[in-house]
Each structure stands twice: as C-alpha cells, then as structure tokens.
Short mmCIF file of C-alpha atoms and ligand atoms in Angstrom, two decimals:
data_model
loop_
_atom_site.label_atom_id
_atom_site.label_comp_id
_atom_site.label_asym_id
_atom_site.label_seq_id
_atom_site.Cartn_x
_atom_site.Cartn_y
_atom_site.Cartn_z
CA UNK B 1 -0.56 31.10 20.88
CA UNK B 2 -3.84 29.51 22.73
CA UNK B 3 -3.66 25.19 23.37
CA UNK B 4 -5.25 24.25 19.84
CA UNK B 5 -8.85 22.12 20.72
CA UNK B 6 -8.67 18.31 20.80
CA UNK B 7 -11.11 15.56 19.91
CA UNK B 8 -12.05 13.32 22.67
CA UNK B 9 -11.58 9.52 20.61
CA UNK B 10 -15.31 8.82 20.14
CA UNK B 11 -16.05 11.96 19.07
CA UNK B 12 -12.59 12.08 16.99
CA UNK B 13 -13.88 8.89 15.28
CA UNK B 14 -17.57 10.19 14.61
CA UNK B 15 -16.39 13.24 13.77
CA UNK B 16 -13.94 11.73 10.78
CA UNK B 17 -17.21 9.59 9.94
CA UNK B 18 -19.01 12.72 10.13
CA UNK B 19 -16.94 14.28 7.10
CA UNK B 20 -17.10 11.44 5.10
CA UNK B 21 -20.56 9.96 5.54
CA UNK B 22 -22.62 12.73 4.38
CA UNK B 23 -25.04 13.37 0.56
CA UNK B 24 -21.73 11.05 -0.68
CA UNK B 25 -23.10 7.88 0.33
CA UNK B 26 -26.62 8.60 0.77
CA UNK B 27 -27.46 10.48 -2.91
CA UNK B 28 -24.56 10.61 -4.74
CA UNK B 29 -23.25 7.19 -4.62
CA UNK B 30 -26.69 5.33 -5.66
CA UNK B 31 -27.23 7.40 -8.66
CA UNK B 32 -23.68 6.92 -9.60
CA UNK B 33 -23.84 3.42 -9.28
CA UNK B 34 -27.06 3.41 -11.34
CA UNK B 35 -25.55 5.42 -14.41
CA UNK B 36 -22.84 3.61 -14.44
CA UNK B 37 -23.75 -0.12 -14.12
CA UNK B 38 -24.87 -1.37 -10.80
CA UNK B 39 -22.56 -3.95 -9.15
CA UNK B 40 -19.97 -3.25 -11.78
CA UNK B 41 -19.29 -0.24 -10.36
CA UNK B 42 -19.53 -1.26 -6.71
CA UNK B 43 -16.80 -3.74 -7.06
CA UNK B 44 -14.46 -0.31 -8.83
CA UNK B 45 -15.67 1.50 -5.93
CA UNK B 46 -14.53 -0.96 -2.93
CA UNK B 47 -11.48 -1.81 -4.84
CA UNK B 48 -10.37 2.03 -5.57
CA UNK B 49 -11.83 2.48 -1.62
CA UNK B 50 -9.45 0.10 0.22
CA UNK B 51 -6.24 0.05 -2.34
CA UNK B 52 -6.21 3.53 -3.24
CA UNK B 53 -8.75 5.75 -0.92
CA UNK B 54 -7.79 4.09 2.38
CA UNK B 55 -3.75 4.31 1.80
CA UNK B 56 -4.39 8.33 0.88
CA UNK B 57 -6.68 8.84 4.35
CA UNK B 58 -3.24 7.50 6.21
CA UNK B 59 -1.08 9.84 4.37
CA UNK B 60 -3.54 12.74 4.74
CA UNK B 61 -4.05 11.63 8.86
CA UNK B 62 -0.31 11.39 9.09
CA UNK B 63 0.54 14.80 7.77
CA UNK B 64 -2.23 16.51 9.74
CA UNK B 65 -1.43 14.95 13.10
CA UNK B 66 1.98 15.12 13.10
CA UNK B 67 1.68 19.19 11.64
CA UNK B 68 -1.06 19.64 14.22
CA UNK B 69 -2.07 23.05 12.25
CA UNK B 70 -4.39 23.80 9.45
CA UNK B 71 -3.71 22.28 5.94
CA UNK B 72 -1.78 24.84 4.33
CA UNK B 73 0.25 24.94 7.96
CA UNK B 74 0.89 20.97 7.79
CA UNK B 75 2.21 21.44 4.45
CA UNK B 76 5.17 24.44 5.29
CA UNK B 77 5.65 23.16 8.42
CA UNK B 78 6.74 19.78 7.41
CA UNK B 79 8.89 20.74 3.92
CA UNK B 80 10.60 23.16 6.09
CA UNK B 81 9.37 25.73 4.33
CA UNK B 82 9.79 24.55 0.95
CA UNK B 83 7.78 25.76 -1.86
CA UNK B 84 5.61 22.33 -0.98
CA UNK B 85 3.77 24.33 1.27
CA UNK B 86 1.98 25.25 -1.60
CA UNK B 87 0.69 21.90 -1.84
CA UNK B 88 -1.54 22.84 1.07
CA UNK B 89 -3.00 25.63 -0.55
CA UNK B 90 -5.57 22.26 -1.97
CA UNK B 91 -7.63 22.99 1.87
CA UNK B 92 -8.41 26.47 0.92
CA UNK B 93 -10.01 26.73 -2.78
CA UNK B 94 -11.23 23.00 -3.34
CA UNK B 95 -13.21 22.54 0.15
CA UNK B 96 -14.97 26.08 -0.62
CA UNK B 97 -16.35 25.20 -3.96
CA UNK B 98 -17.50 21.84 -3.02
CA UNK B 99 -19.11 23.52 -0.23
CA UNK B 100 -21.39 25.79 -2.50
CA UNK B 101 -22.76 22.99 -4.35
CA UNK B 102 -22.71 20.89 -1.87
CA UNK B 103 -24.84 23.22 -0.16
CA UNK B 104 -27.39 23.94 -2.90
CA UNK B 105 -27.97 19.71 -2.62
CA UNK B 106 -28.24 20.12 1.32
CA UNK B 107 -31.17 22.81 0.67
CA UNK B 108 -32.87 20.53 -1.25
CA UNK B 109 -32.47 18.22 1.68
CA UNK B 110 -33.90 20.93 4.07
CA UNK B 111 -36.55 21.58 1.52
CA UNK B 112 -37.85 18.20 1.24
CA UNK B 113 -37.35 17.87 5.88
CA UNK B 114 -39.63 21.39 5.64
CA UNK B 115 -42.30 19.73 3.65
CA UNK B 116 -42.22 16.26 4.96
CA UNK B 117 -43.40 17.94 8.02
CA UNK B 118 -46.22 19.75 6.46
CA UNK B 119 -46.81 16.07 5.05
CA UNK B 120 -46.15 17.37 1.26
CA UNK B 121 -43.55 16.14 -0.75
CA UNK B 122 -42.20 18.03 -3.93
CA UNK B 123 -42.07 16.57 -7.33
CA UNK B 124 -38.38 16.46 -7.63
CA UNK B 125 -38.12 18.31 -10.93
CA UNK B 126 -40.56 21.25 -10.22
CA UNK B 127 -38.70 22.16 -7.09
CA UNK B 128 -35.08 22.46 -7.95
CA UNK B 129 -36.13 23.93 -11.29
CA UNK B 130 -37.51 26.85 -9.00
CA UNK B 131 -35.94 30.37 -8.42
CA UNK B 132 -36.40 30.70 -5.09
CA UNK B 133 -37.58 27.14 -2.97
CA UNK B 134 -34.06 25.99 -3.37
CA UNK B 135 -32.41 29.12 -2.87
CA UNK B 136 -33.81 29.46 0.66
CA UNK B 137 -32.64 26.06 1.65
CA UNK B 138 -29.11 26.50 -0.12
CA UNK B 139 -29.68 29.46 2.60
CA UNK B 140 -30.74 27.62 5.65
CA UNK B 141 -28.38 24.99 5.07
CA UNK B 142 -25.35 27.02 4.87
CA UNK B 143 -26.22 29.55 7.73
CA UNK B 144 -26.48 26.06 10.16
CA UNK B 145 -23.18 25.31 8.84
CA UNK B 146 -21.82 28.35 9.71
CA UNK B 147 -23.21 28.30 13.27
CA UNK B 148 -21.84 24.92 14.44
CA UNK B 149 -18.71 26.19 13.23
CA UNK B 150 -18.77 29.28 14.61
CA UNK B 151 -19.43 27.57 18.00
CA UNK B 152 -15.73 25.54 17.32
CA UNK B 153 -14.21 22.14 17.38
CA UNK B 154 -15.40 20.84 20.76
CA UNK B 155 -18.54 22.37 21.48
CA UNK B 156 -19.99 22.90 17.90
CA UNK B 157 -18.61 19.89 16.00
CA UNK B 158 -17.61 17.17 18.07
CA UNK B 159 -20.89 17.19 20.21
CA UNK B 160 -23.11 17.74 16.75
CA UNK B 161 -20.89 14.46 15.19
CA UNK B 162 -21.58 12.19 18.11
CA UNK B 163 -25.38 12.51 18.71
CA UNK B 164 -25.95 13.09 14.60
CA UNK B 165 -23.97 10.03 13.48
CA UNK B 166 -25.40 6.82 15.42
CA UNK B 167 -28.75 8.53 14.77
CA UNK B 168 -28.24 8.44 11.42
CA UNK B 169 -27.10 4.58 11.31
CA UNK B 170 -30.44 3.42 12.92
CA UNK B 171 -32.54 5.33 10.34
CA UNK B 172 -30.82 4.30 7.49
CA UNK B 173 -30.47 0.54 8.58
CA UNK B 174 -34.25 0.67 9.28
CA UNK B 175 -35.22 1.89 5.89
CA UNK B 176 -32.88 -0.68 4.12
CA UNK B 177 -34.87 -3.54 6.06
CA UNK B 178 -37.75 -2.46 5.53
CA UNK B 179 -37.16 -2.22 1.75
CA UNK B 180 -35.87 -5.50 1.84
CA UNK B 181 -39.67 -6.69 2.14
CA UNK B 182 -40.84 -5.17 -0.59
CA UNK B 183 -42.15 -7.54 -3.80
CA UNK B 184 -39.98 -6.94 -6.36
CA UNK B 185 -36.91 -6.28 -4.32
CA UNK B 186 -34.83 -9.16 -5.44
CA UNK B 187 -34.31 -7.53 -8.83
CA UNK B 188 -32.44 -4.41 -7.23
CA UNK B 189 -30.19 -6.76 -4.92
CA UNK B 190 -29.34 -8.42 -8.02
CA UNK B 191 -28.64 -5.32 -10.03
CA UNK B 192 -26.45 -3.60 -6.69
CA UNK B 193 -24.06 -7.17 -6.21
CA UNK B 194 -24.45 -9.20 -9.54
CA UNK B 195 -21.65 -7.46 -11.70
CA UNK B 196 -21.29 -7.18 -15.55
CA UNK B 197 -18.38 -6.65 -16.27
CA UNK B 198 -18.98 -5.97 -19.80
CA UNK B 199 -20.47 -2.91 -18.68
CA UNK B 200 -16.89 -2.06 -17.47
CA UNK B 201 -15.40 1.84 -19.01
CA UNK B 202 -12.84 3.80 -18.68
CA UNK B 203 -15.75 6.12 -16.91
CA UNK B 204 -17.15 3.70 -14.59
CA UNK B 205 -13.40 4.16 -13.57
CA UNK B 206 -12.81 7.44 -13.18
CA UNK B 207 -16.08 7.88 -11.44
CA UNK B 208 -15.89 5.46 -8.81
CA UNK B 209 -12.03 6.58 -8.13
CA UNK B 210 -13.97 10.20 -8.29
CA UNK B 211 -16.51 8.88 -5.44
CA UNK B 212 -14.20 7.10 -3.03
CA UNK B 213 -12.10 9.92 -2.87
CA UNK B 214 -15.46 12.41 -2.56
CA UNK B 215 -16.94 9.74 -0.05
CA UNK B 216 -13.45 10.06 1.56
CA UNK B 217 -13.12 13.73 2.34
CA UNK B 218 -9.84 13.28 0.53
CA UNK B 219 -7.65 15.36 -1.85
CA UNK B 220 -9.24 18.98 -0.22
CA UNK B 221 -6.92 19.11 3.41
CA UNK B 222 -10.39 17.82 5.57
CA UNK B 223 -8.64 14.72 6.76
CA UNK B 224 -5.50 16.52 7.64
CA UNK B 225 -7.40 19.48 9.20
CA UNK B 226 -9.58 17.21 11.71
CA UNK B 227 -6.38 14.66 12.24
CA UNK B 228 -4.83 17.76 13.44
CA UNK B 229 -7.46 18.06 16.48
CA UNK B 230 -6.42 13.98 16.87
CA UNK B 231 -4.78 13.33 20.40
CA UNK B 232 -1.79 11.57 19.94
CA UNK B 233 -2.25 8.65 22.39
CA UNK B 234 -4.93 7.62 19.44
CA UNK B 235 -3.68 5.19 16.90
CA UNK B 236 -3.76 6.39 13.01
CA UNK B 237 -4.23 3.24 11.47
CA UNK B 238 -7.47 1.66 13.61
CA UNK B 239 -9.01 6.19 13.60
CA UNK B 240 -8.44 5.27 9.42
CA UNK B 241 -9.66 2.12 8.98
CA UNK B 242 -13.05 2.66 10.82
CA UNK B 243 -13.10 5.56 9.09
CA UNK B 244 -13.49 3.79 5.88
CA UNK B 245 -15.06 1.11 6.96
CA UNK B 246 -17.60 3.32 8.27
CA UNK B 247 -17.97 4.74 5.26
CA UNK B 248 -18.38 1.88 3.37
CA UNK B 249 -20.49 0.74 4.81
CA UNK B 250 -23.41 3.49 5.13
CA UNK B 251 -22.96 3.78 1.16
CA UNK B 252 -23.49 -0.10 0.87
CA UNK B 253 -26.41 0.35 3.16
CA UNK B 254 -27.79 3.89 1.39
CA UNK B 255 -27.68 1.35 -1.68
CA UNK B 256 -29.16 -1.58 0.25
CA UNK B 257 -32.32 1.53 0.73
CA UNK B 258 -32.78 2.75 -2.44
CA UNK B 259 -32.14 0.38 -5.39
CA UNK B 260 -34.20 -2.51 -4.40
CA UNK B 261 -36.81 0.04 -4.00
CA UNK B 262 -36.09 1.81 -7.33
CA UNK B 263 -36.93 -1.81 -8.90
CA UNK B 264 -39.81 -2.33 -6.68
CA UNK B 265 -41.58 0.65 -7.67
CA UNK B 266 -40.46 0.22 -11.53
CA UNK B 267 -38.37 3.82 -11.63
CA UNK B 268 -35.10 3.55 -13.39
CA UNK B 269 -32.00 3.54 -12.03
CA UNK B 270 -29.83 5.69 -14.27
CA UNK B 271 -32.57 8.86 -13.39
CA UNK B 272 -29.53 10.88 -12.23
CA UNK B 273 -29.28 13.24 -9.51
CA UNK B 274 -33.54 13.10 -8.86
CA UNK B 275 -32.78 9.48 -7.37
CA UNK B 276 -33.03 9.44 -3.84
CA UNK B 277 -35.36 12.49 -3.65
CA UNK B 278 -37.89 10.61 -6.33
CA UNK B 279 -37.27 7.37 -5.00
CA UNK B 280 -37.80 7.45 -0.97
CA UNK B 281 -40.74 9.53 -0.85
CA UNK B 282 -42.35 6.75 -3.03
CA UNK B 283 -41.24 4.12 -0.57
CA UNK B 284 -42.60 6.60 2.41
CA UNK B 285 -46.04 6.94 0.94
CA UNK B 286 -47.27 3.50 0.96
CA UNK B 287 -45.35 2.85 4.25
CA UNK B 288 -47.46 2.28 7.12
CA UNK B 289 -46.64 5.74 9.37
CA UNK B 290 -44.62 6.75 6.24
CA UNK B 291 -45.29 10.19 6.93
CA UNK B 292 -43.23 9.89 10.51
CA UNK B 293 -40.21 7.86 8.60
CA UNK B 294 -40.24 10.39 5.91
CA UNK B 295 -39.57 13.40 8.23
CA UNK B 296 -36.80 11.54 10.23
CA UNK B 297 -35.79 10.33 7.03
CA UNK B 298 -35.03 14.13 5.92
CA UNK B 299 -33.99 14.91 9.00
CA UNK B 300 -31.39 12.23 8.86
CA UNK B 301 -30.28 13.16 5.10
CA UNK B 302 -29.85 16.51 6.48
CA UNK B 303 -27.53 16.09 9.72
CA UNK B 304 -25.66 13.44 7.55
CA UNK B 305 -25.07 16.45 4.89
CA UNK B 306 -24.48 18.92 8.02
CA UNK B 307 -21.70 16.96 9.48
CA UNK B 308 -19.86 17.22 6.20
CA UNK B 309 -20.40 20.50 5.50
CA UNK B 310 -19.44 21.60 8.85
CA UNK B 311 -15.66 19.69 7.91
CA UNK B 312 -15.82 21.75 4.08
CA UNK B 313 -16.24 24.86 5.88
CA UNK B 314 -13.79 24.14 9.20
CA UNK B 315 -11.12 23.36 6.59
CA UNK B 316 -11.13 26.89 5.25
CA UNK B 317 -11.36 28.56 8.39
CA UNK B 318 -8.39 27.11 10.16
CA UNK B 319 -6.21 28.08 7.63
CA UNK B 320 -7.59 31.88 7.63
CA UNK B 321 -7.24 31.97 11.52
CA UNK B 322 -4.01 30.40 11.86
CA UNK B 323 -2.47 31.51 8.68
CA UNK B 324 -4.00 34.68 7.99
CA UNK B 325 -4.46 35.45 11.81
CA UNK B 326 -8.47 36.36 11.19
CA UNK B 327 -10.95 36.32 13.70
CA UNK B 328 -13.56 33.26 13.45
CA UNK B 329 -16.42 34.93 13.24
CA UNK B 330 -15.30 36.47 10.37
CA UNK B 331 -13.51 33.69 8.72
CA UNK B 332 -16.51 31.49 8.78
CA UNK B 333 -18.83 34.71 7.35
CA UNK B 334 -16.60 35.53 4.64
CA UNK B 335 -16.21 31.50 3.20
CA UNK B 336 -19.56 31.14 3.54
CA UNK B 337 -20.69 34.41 1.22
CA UNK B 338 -18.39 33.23 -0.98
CA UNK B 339 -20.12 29.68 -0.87
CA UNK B 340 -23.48 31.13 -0.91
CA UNK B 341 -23.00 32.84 -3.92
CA UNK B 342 -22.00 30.51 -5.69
CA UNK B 343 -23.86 28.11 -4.64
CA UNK B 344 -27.02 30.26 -6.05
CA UNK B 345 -25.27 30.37 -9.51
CA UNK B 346 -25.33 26.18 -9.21
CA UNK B 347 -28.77 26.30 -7.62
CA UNK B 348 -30.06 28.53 -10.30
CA UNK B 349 -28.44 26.43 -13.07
CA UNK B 350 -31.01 23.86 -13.03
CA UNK B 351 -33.87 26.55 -13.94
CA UNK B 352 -33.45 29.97 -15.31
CA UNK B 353 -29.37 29.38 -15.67
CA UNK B 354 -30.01 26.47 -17.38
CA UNK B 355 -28.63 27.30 -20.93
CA UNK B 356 -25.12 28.56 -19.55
CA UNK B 357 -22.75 25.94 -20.05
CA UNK B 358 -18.98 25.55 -19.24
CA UNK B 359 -17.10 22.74 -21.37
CA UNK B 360 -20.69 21.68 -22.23
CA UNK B 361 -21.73 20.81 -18.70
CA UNK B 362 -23.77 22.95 -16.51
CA UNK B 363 -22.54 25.59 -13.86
CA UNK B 364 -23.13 22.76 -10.98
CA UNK B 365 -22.22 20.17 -13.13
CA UNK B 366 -18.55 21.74 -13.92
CA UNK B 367 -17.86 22.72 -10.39
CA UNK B 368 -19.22 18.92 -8.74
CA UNK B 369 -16.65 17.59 -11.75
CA UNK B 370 -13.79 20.30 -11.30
CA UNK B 371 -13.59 19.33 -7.80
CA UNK B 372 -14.13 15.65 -7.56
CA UNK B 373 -13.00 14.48 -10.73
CA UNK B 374 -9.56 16.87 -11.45
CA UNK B 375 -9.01 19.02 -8.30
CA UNK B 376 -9.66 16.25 -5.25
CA UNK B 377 -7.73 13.99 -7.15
CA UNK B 378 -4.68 16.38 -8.26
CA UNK B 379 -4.88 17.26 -3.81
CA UNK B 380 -4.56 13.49 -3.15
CA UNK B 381 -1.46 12.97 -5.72
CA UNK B 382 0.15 15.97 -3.37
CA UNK B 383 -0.51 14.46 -0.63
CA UNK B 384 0.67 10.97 -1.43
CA UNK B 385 3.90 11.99 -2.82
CA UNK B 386 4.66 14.71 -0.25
CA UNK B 387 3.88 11.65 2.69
CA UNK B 388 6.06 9.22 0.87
CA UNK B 389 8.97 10.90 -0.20
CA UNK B 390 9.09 14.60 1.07
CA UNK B 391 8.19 14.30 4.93
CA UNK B 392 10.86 12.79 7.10
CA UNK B 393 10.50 9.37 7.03
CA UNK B 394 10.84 9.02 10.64
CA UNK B 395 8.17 11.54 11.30
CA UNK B 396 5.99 9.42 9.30
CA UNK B 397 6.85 5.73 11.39
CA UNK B 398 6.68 7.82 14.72
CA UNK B 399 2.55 8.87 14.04
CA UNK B 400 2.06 5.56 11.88
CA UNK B 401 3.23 3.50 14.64
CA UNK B 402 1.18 2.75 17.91
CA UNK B 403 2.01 0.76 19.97
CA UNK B 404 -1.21 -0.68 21.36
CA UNK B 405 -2.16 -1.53 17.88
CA UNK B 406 0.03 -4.38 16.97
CA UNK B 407 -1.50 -4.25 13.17
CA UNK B 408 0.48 -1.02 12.54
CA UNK B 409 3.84 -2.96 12.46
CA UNK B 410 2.46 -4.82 10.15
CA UNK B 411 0.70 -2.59 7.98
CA UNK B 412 3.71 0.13 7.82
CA UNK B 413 5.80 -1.77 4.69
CA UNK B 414 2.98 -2.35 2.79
CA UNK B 415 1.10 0.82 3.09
CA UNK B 416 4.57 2.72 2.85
CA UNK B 417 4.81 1.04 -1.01
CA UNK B 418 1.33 2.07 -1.58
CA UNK B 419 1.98 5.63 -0.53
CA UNK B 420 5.09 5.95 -2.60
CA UNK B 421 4.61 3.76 -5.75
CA UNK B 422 1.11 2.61 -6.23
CA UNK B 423 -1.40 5.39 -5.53
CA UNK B 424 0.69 8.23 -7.18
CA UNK B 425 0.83 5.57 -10.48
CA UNK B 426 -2.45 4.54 -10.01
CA UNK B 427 -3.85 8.12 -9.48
CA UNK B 428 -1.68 9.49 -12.74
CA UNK B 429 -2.68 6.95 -14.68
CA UNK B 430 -6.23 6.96 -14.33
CA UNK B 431 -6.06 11.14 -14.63
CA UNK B 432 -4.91 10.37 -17.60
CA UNK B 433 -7.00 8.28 -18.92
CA UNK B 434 -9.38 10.40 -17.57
CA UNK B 435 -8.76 14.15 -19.95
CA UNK B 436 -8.57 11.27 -22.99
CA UNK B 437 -11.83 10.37 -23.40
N1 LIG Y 501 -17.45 12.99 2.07
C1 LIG Y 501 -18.60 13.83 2.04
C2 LIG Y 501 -19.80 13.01 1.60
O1 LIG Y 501 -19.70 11.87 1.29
C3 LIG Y 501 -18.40 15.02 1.14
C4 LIG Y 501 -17.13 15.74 1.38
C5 LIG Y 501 -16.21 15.85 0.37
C6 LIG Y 501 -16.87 16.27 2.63
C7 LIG Y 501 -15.00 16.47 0.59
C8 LIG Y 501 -15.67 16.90 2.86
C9 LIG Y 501 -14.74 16.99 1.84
O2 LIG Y 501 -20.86 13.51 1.55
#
C-alpha cells in the first residue's frame, strides 16, 4: 500500500479553511441572515458555531486522524468492523449532491468573473433563468474541480489552498472597508449586530444550526477525510479552533461587505439567493476602478468556492480509491458526471424546470435542504455519538491530547460532555423540531 500524502501545517490549516470558507460565508450566509432577521440570527449562528459546530469539527478531526483513511475507512476501522462503518457511508452520497448544486452556484460565480472582465455584469435574474449561460459555468466550474483533484493532495490542493486563501482575506477585508464609507451604511451595521429577538423562530433555528454545520464542512466525512492527511505532531484542538475561527470570521466579514451596502443602495435584504450577485456589482459600479475590484472580486468568490469544492469532491474519491480500489482518474470523472448532471437538473430548475417541484420546493431547493438541513445534520449526530461512546476512549485522549498545547488538558472534560451529551441532544432536538413545523 503506497505512504498516504500529508499536509505540511500551513497548508493543513488553509486547506481545512479552504473547505469551510467557500459560497457558505460569502453568499449563503448574508442572504440567510437577511431572511431570517439580521443580528437575530447572527447571535443563533455564533452560538450553534462554537457550542455545537466547533465540538462536532473535534469529533470529526479526531476520527479522521486517528483512522488516517477515507471516511467510510475511519468509520470500519475504528468500530472494528462493526456495522458502524456504515456510519461512514455519510462521505460518499451527501458530499456528491452538495457538490452538484454547489457547483451550479460556482458557475454563476465563473459567469459573473467571465463578464466582469468583458466589463458587463448580468442582471442576476436573466442569467440564471437561462438554459445555457449557467450551464457552461456549472461546466467550467466543475471540470477545475476535477483537475486540482486529479493533480492530488499535495500538489493540487494544498498548494491551490495556500496561495487562494490569504488572497481571498485581503479582497474581502478591502471591500468590507470600503463599504464601511458608504452614506447610509450605519443602517446595515445596525441591522447585522442589533438583534430582535422577537424575530426569534423555530426556523431562524434550524437554519443557522443548518449554516454552521454547511459553513463547517461538517456532517458529510470532509473534516475527517482532510484530518486524515493531518501529521500527527499537529495539535487537533488549536488545527480546530482556527478552523472555526477562521471561518467565522470571513462570514462576519462577507456580512460586514454586503449588508451595509444592501442598505446603502436601498435593496432589501430578504432578496434571497440574488443577494450578493445583485448587491456587489452595485457597490463595484460607482466605485472608483470598480471595474478592477469587480473582476478580483469574482475571481476571489470563485477560488473561495474552488477550495471547497475541491474538499466535496476529494471526499468521494478517497473512499472509491481506497475502498473500492479505483484508479483516480477515474474516480474523480465518474463523481463528477454524476455531479454534473445533476447539477444541470438544479441549474435548469430556476428556468425551464421551474414548475417541477419536490415537497413543494424546487429541484435545487430540495437537494441544498436535503443535504444541509436533514442529511449534514443526521452525518454529524453519527459522528458525535460514534466519537463519544463507540471509539475507544483512549484513542480519542491520545489524538485530543498534545502536548505542546497546554489548552487541550483543559479543554478534553468539557468538550468530552459536549461530544457525548449535549450535541447529540441538542442536534435531536432541534431535528425535531425541525420535520414539526
Ligand atoms: N463549507 C463550504 C462553504 O461554506 C461548503 C461545504 C459544505 C464544503 C460541506 C464541504 C462540505 O462554502
């Protein structure tokens, strides 16, 4: 069996952030937050982040480093066997669905980089309504996926995650401070950190536990896949924490970009998905050299998206190539036809498939809430209960434990009562909750 690939720790740590900085923080989270109450829903989304997301990241980090295979792999090996290694069939079906839509919203992304450049934005609407404009950058996008992956873990995704991820911080800071200038800015800081909690539902909830554990990478084996190619002399806890602090972060900053400038420009904040792509180009026309920002903008939106998409796709093909002993090559060709597909059937369900509905919602609509709202979460209850009570317990100290990080002696009781009592409660509860209304 060849020496499985290992992260150096920078690019182990930008690499993590890769997965789960991406269209998460930068699209999805500000029109969340916008249909679901501004700073209400912040303050459910850093609460469900650090008590809930954060404790889940350790137990998925913890099974995939100490396993050291794929997801699936981590699972078996671990239980001994044991019919839990079914558990890690969640890397195989969940990470390839949310890579077909995901992909349909990077194409937009490489859509809107494509005409940036030709200094011609697209009305939002017109040009995911289209047949074929969004179908070739669903296209694009995936086929760059599939070559960084292709090229493996070292040379194709660690050296794309550290070049692509500081890049992106710059661009995104830059844009927030600019917007901060803006007359009529004050009304969107107000709206992003002045809660009302009278605004506070049992869907504000669910969402916001939806979108840490989307923003998170968690519940679909990509944590556990990429801790697997984690050298062991790095500590769990500080690779996890600046993962989600990380994170965090770029989502509080994507917000810190786009809703003061929704209220500057007088748009409205519950506009849905069109939000960031209506928004920004706004902001970029009446910016001086708004033309340049725009196209590193988009550029920027799309390595962000890339370096998540590259984890969706890596989590499927280490479990064909280690499980099902498959060549690469082909591993990554087959997942992506497979994503392509249907990522055309999502794509195309915002035009002509626009009257086909399942449960009432439309094709990308039920696969964006299959995955994030019942299937990522049903992966992270797995994972929590099979790290607190099914792995050895002294597997779990031995990986949890560093012992140049003096925090992770501290940390081990309290996030070992998480992982066992408060996350699988908290998860089940909210589930719940979640198929009543
Ligand atoms: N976390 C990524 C984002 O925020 C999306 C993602 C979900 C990536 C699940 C991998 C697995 O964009």
């Amino acid at each position: 069996m060849p020496q499985r690939e290992k992260f150096g720790k920078f690019g182990a740590l930008m690499t993590m952030a890769g997965s789960a900085v991406g269209l998460g923080n930068l699209w999805r989270f500000p029109y969340l937050l916008g249909e679901n109450g501004g700073a209400v829903f912040l303050f459910v989304y850093l609460l469900c982040s650090f008590l809930i997301a954060l404790p889940i990241f350790f137990a998925e980090f913890i099974i995939g480093r100490r396993g050291g295979e794929n997801c699936f792999g981590c699972f078996s090996k671990l239980s001994g066997g044991s019919k839990w290694k079914y558990a890690g069939l969640i890397g195989v079906l969940t990470p390839a669905i949310i890579l077909s839509f995901y992909s349909v919203v990077g194409g937009w992304g490489v859509q809107y980089f494509m005409r940036s450049c030709t200094f011609e934005l697209a009305e939002f609407n017109s040009l995911i309504s289209s047949v074929w404009p969004p179908i070739i950058g669903h296209t694009i996008f995936l086929l760059l996926t599939a070559v960084i992956v292709m090229m493996g873990v070292k040379k194709g995704i660690e050296s794309f995650g550290k070049i692509a991820m500081p890049a992106l911080f710059v661009l995104v800071v830059g844009i927030a401070i600019y917007v901060a200038f803006q007359p009529g800015a004050a009304e969107g800081y107000r709206y992003l950190f002045n809660p009302d909690f009278s605004k506070l539902d049992d869907n504000c909830i669910i969402s916001a536990l939806g979108q840490a554990f989307f923003s998170l990478s968690l519940g679909c084996g990509c944590i556990m896949t990429f801790a697997s190619y984690v050298s062991k002399k790095d500590s769990a806890v500080s690779h996890s924490v600046n993962t989600a602090l990380l994170d965090v972060l770029f989502a509080l900053i994507a917000g810190c970009a786009i809703m003061p400038a929704v209220f500057a420009y007088g748009l409205s904040p519950t506009a849905g998905p069109s939000l960031l792509f209506d928004t920004l180009p706004r902001i970029f026309n009446q910016m001086p050299a708004g033309e340049i920002v725009a196209v590193l903008f988009f550029l920027a939106l799309l390595v962000a998206a890339l370096t998540s998409s590259i984890s969706l796709l890596e989590v499927v093909v280490a479990y064909f190539v280690e499980e099902k002993k498959m060549e690469r090559k082909k591993a990554v060709l087959m997942i992506s036809v497979f994503a392509w597909v249907l990522g055309c059937l999502c794509s195309l369900s915002f035009g002509p498939l626009s009257n086909v509905k399942l449960f009432s919602l439309s094709i990308f609509e039920f696969f964006d809430k299959l995955t994030s709202d019942y299937l990522m979460i049903i992966g992270a209850f797995l994972t929590v209960v099979f790290a607190g009570w099914i792995m050895k317990r002294s597997d779990f100290e031995d990986e949890f434990l560093h012992s140049n990080d003096k925090a992770s002696k501290r940390l081990l009781k309290p996030i070992l009562l998480i992982i066992r009592y408060v996350a699988p409660i908290a998860i089940l509860m909210i589930f719940v909750t979640g198929l009543c209304i």
